Short mmCIF file of C-alpha atoms in Angstrom, two decimals:
data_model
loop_
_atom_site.label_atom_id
_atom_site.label_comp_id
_atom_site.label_asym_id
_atom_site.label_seq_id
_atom_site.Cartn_x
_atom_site.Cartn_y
_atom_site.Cartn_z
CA UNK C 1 -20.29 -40.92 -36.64
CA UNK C 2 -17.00 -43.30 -36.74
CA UNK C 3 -18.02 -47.01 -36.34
CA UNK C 4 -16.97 -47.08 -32.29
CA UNK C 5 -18.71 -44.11 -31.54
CA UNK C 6 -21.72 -44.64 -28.30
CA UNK C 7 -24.13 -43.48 -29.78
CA UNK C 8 -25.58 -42.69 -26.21
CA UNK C 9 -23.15 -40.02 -25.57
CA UNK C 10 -24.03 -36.78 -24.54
CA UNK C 11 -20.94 -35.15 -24.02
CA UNK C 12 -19.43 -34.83 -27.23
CA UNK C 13 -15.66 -34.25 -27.70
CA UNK C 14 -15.16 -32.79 -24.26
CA UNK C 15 -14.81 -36.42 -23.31
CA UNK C 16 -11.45 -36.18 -25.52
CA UNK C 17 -10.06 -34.22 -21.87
CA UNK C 18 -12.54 -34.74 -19.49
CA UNK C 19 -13.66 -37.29 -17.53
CA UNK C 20 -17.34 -36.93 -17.17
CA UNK C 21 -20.27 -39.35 -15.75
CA UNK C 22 -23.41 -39.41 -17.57
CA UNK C 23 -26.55 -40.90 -17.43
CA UNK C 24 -28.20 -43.28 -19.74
CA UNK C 25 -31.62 -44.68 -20.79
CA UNK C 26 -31.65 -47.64 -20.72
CA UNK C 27 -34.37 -49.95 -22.95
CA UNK C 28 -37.86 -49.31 -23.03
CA UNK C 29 -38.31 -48.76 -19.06
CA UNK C 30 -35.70 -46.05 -19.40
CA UNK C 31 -33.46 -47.95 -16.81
CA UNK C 32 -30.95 -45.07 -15.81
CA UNK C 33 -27.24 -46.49 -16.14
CA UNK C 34 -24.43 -44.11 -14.55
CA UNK C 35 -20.97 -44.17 -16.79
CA UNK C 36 -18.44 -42.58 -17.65
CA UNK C 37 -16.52 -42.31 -20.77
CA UNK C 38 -13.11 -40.95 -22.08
CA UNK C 39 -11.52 -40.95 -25.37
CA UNK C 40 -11.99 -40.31 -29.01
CA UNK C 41 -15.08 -42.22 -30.78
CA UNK C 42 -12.72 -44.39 -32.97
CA UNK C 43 -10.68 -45.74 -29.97
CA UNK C 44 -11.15 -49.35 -28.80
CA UNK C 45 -13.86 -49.17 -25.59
CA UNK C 46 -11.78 -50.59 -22.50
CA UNK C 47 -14.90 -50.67 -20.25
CA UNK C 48 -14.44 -51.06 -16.01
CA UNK C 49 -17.13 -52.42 -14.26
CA UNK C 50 -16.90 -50.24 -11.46
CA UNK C 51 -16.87 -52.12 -7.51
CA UNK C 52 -18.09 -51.76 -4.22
CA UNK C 53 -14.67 -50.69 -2.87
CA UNK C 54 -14.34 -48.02 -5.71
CA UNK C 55 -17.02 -47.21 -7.69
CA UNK C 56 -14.91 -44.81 -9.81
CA UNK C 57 -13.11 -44.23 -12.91
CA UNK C 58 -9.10 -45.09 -13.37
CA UNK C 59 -7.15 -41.72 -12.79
CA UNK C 60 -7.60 -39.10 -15.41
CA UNK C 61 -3.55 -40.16 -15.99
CA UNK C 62 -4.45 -44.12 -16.91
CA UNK C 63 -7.22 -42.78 -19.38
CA UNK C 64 -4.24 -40.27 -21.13
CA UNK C 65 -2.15 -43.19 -21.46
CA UNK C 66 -5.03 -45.67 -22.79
CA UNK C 67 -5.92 -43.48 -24.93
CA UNK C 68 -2.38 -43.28 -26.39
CA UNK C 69 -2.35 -47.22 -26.46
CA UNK C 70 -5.89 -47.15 -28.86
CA UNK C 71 -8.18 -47.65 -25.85
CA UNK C 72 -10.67 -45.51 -25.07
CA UNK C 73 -11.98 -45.42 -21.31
CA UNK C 74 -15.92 -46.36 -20.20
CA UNK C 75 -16.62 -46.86 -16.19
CA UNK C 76 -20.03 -48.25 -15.47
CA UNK C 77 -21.50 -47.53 -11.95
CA UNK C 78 -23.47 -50.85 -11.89
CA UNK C 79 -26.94 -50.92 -10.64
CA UNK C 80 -27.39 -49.46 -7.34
CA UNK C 81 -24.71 -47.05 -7.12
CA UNK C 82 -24.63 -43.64 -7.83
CA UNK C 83 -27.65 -42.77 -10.17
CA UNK C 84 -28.10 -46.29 -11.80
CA UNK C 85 -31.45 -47.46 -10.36
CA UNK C 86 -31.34 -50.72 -8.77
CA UNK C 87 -32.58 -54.35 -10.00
CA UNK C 88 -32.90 -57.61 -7.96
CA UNK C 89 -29.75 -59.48 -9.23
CA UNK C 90 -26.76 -60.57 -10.96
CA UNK C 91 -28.38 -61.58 -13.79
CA UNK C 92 -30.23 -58.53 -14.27
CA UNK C 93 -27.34 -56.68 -13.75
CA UNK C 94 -25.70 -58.68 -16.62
CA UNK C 95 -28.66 -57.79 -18.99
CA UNK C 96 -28.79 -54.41 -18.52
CA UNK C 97 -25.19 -53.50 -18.54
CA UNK C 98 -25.22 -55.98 -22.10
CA UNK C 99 -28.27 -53.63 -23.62
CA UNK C 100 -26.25 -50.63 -22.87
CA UNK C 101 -23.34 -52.29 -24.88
CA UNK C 102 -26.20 -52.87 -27.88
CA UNK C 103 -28.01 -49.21 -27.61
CA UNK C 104 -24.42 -47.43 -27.20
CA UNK C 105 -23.62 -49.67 -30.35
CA UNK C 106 -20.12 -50.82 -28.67
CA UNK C 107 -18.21 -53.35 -30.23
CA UNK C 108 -14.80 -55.17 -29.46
CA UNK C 109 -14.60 -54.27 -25.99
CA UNK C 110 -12.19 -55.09 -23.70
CA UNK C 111 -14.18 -55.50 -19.74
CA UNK C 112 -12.37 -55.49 -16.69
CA UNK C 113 -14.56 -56.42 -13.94
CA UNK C 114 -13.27 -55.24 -10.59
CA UNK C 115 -13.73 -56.78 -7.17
CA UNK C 116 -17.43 -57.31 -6.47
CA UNK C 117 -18.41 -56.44 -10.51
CA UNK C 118 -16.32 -59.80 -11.21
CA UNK C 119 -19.48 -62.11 -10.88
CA UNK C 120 -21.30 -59.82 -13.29
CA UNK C 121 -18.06 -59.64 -15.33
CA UNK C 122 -18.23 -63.71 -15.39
CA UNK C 123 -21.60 -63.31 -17.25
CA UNK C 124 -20.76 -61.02 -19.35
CA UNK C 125 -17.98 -63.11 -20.41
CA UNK C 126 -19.57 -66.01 -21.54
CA UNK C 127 -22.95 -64.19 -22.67
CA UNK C 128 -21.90 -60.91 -24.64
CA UNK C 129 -21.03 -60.98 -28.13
CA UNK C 130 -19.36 -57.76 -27.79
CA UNK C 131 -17.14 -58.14 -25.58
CA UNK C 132 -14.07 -60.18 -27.02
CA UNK C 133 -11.50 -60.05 -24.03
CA UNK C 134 -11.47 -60.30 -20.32
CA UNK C 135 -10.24 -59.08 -16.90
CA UNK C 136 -10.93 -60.60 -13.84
CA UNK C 137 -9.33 -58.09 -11.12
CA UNK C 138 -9.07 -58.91 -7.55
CA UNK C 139 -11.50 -61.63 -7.89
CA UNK C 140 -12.49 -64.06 -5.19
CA UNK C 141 -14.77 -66.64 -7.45
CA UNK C 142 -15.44 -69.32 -4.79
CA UNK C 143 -13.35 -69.36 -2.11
CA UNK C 144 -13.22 -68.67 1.64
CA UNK C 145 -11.79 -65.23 2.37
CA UNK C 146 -12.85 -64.27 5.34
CA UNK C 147 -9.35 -64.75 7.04
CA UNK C 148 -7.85 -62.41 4.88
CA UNK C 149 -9.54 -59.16 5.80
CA UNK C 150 -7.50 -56.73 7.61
CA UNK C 151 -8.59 -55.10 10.56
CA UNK C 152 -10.07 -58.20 11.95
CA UNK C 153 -13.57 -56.23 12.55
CA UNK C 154 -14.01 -55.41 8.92
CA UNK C 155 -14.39 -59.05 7.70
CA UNK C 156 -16.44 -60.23 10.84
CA UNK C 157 -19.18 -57.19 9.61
CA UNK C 158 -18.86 -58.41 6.22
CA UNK C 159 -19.78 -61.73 7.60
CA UNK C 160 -22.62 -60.44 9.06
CA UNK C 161 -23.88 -59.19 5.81
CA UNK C 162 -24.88 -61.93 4.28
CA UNK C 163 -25.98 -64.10 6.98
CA UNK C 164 -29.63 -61.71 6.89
CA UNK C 165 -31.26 -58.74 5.39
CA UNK C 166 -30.90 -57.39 9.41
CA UNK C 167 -27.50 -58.45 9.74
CA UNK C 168 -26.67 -56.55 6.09
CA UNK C 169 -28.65 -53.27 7.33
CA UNK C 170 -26.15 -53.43 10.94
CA UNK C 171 -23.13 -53.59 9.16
CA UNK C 172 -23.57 -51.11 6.45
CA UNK C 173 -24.69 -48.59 9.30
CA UNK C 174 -21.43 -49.60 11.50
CA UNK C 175 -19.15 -48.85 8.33
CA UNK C 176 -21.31 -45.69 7.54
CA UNK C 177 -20.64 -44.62 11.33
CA UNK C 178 -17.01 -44.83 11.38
CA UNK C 179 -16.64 -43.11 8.10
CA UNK C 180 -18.46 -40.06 9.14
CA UNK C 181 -16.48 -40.00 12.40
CA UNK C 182 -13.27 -40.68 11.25
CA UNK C 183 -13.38 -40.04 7.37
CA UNK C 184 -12.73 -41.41 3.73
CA UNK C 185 -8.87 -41.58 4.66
CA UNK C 186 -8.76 -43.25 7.79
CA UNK C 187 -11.12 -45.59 6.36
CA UNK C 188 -10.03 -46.84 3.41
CA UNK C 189 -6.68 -46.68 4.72
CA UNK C 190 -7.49 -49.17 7.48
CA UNK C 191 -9.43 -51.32 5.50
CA UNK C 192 -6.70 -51.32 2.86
CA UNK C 193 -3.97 -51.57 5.07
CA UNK C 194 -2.94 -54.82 3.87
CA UNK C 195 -1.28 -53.39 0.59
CA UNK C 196 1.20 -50.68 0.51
CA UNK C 197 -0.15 -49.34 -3.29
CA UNK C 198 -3.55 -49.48 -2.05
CA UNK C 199 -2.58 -47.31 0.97
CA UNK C 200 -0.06 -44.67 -1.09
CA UNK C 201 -3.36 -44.89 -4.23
CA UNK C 202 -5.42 -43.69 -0.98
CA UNK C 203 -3.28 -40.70 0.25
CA UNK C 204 -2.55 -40.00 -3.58
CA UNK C 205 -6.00 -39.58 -5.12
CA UNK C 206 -8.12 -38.14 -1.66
CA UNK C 207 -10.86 -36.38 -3.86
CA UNK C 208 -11.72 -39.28 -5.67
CA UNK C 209 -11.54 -41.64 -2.47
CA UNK C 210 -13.68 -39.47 -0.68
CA UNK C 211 -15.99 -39.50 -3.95
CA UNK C 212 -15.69 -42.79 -3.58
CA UNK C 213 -17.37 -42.75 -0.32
CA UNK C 214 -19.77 -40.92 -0.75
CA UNK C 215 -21.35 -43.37 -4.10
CA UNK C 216 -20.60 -46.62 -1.98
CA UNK C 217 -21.83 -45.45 1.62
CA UNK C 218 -25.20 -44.39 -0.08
CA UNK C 219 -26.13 -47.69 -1.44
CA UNK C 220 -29.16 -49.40 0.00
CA UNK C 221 -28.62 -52.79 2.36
CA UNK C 222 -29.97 -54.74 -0.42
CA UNK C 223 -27.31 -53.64 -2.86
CA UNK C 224 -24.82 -54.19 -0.04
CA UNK C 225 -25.86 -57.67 0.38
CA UNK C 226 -26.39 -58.52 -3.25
CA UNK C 227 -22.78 -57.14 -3.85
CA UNK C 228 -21.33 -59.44 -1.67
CA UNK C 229 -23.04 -62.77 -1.05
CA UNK C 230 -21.93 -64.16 -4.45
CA UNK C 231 -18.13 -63.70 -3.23
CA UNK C 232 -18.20 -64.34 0.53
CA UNK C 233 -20.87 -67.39 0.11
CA UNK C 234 -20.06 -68.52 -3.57
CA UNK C 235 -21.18 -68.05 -6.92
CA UNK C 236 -22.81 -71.60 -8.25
CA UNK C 237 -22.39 -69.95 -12.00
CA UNK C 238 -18.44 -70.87 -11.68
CA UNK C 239 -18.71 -74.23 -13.15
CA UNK C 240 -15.08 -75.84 -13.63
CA UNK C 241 -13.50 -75.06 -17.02
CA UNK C 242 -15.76 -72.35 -17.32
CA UNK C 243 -13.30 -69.67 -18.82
CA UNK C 244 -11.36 -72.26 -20.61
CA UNK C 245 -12.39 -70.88 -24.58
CA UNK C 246 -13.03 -67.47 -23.48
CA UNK C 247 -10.45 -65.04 -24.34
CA UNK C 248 -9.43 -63.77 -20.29
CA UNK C 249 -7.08 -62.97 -18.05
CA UNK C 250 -7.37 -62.85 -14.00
CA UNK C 251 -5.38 -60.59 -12.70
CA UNK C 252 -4.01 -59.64 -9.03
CA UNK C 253 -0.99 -57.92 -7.18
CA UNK C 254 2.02 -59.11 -5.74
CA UNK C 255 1.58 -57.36 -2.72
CA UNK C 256 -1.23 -59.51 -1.34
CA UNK C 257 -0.63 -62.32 1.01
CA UNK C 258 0.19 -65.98 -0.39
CA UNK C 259 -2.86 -67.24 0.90
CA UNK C 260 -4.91 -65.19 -1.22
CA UNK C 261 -2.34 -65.84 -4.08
CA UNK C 262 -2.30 -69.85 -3.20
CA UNK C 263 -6.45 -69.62 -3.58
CA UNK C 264 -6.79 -66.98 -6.44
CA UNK C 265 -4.44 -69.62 -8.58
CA UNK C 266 -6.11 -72.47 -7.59
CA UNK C 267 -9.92 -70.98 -8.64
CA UNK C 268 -8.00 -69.45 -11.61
CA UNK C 269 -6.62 -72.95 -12.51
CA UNK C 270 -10.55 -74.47 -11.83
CA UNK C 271 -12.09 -72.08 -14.00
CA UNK C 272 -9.44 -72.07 -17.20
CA UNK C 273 -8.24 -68.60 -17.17
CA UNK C 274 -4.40 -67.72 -16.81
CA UNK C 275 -3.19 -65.62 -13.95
CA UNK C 276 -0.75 -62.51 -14.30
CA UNK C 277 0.62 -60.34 -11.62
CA UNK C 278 0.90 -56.83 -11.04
CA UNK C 279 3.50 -54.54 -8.77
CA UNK C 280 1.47 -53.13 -6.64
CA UNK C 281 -1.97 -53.15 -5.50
CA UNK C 282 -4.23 -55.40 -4.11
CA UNK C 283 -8.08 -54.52 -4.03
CA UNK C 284 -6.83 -51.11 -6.36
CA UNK C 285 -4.37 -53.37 -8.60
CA UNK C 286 -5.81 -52.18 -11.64
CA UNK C 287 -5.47 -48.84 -10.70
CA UNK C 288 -2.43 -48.34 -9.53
CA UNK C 289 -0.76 -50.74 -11.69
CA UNK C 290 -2.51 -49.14 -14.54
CA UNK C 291 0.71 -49.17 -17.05
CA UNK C 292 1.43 -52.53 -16.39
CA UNK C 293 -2.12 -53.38 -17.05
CA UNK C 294 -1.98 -51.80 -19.97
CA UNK C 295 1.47 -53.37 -21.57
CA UNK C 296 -0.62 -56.60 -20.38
CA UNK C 297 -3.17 -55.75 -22.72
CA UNK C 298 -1.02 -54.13 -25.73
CA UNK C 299 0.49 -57.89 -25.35
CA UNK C 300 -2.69 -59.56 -25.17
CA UNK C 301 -4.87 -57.84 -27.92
CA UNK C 302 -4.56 -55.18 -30.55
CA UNK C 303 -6.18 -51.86 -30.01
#
């Protein structure tokens, strides 16, 4: 097999065309691990680390055009969604999502961490010797949010989440209620309201939003609450200068409001990794600013 090959695949060169998820094995408790791939064997592995707001792969589109560009596509449903069995933490997210890296026998990879995968993604960063560039996407790090949630009732129930294991179970069953009785659409377009591209990504891609309700809406309220405490209540791995030799980018939109931008800079600045900007987007940036991501990373590293 070519040297990039994953040599965990089980889909052969359909995944040339097709985006499929498949299941791995993970180490010697056969810890299942949900991903997807896309691409020839001999392409560069430009691995997502898939989030709580979309625990998906980039349009089939983004993985034509990566592909083109010498990347080939991986999206890992981290533990807890989909059918990757849980573990207790970030850490042991990290590890398992590394010894997939060493049984698929990846190298070079380029990891964007997305959302609520960025604290895993931090880990990675600093503790994988195969992956050799990074993207921080929508990431909070440590910093008070909670003002910039739009509607006003979404951030007071994510609040609530990590105040108690009650207060997590509440507010996942509130936000499981008023998807099934007013649907995928209505709620991600609510709770993404606050970005035009997020909204048109919404109405353009409505399978794989409501897909992408159905994976995130059937996590437990311990995955819930472990997905979110490290951003809403801080993340005491983020040491200052943390980033500053590790090959990385952070990433947001334009579209989001200046008091995320004035905080995201400021972390970004903390930690030692430069900030870029995309069109449009805000919690979706890298998704629907996919081409600009990827001119980002043509001009960054060399597929």
């Amino acid at each position: 097999m070519p040297v990039r090959a994953n040599q965990l695949d089980q889909v052969g060169d359909k995944k040339r065309v097709l985006r499929f998820w498949q299941t791995a094995g993970i180490g010697a408790a056969n810890h299942r691990l949900e991903y997807m791939q896309f691409g020839g064997d001999h392409l560069r592995p430009l691995v997502f680390l898939t989030s709580i707001e979309y625990p998906m792969s980039p349009p089939w589109g983004f993985c034509i055009d990566a592909a083109n560009s010498g990347f080939g596509v991986y999206s890992i449903r981290r533990p807890g969604f989909g059918a990757s069995a849980p573990v207790a933490g970030i850490d042991q997210q990290a590890a398992i999502i590394e010894a997939f890296f060493d049984e698929a026998g990846l190298e070079n990879i380029v990891l964007v961490s997305v959302g609520s995968a960025n604290p895993v993604g931090a880990r990675l960063a600093l503790k994988s010797r195969r992956v050799t560039f990074n993207v921080f996407a929508n990431c909070v790090f440590n910093r008070d949010v909670m003002g910039e949630f739009r509607p006003a009732w979404f951030g007071r129930l994510l609040s609530q989440t990590t105040e108690s294991r009650a207060g997590a179970r509440i507010s996942l069953g509130a936000i499981r209620q008023a998807g099934r009785q007013f649907g995928s659409q209505w709620f991600y377009q609510t709770c993404f309201q606050k970005s035009p591209g997020d909204v048109a990504y919404v109405k353009t891609y409505p399978r794989e939003m409501a897909e992408a309700w159905d994976i995130a809406s059937a996590i437990t309220a311990e995955t819930w609450q472990q997905e979110l405490q490290p951003s809403l209540k801080g993340d005491p791995f983020l040491r200052d200068g943390l980033f500053s030799s590790v090959p990385a980018m952070a990433i947001s939109g334009f579209e989001t409001t200046d008091s995320w931008k004035r905080g995201f800079e400021s972390e970004a600045a903390r930690l030692g990794v430069p900030v870029s900007y995309l069109t449009s987007g805000d919690i979706l940036v890298p998704y629907q600013s996919g081409t600009e991501l990827l001119t980002l990373l043509k001009a960054k590293v060399a597929a």
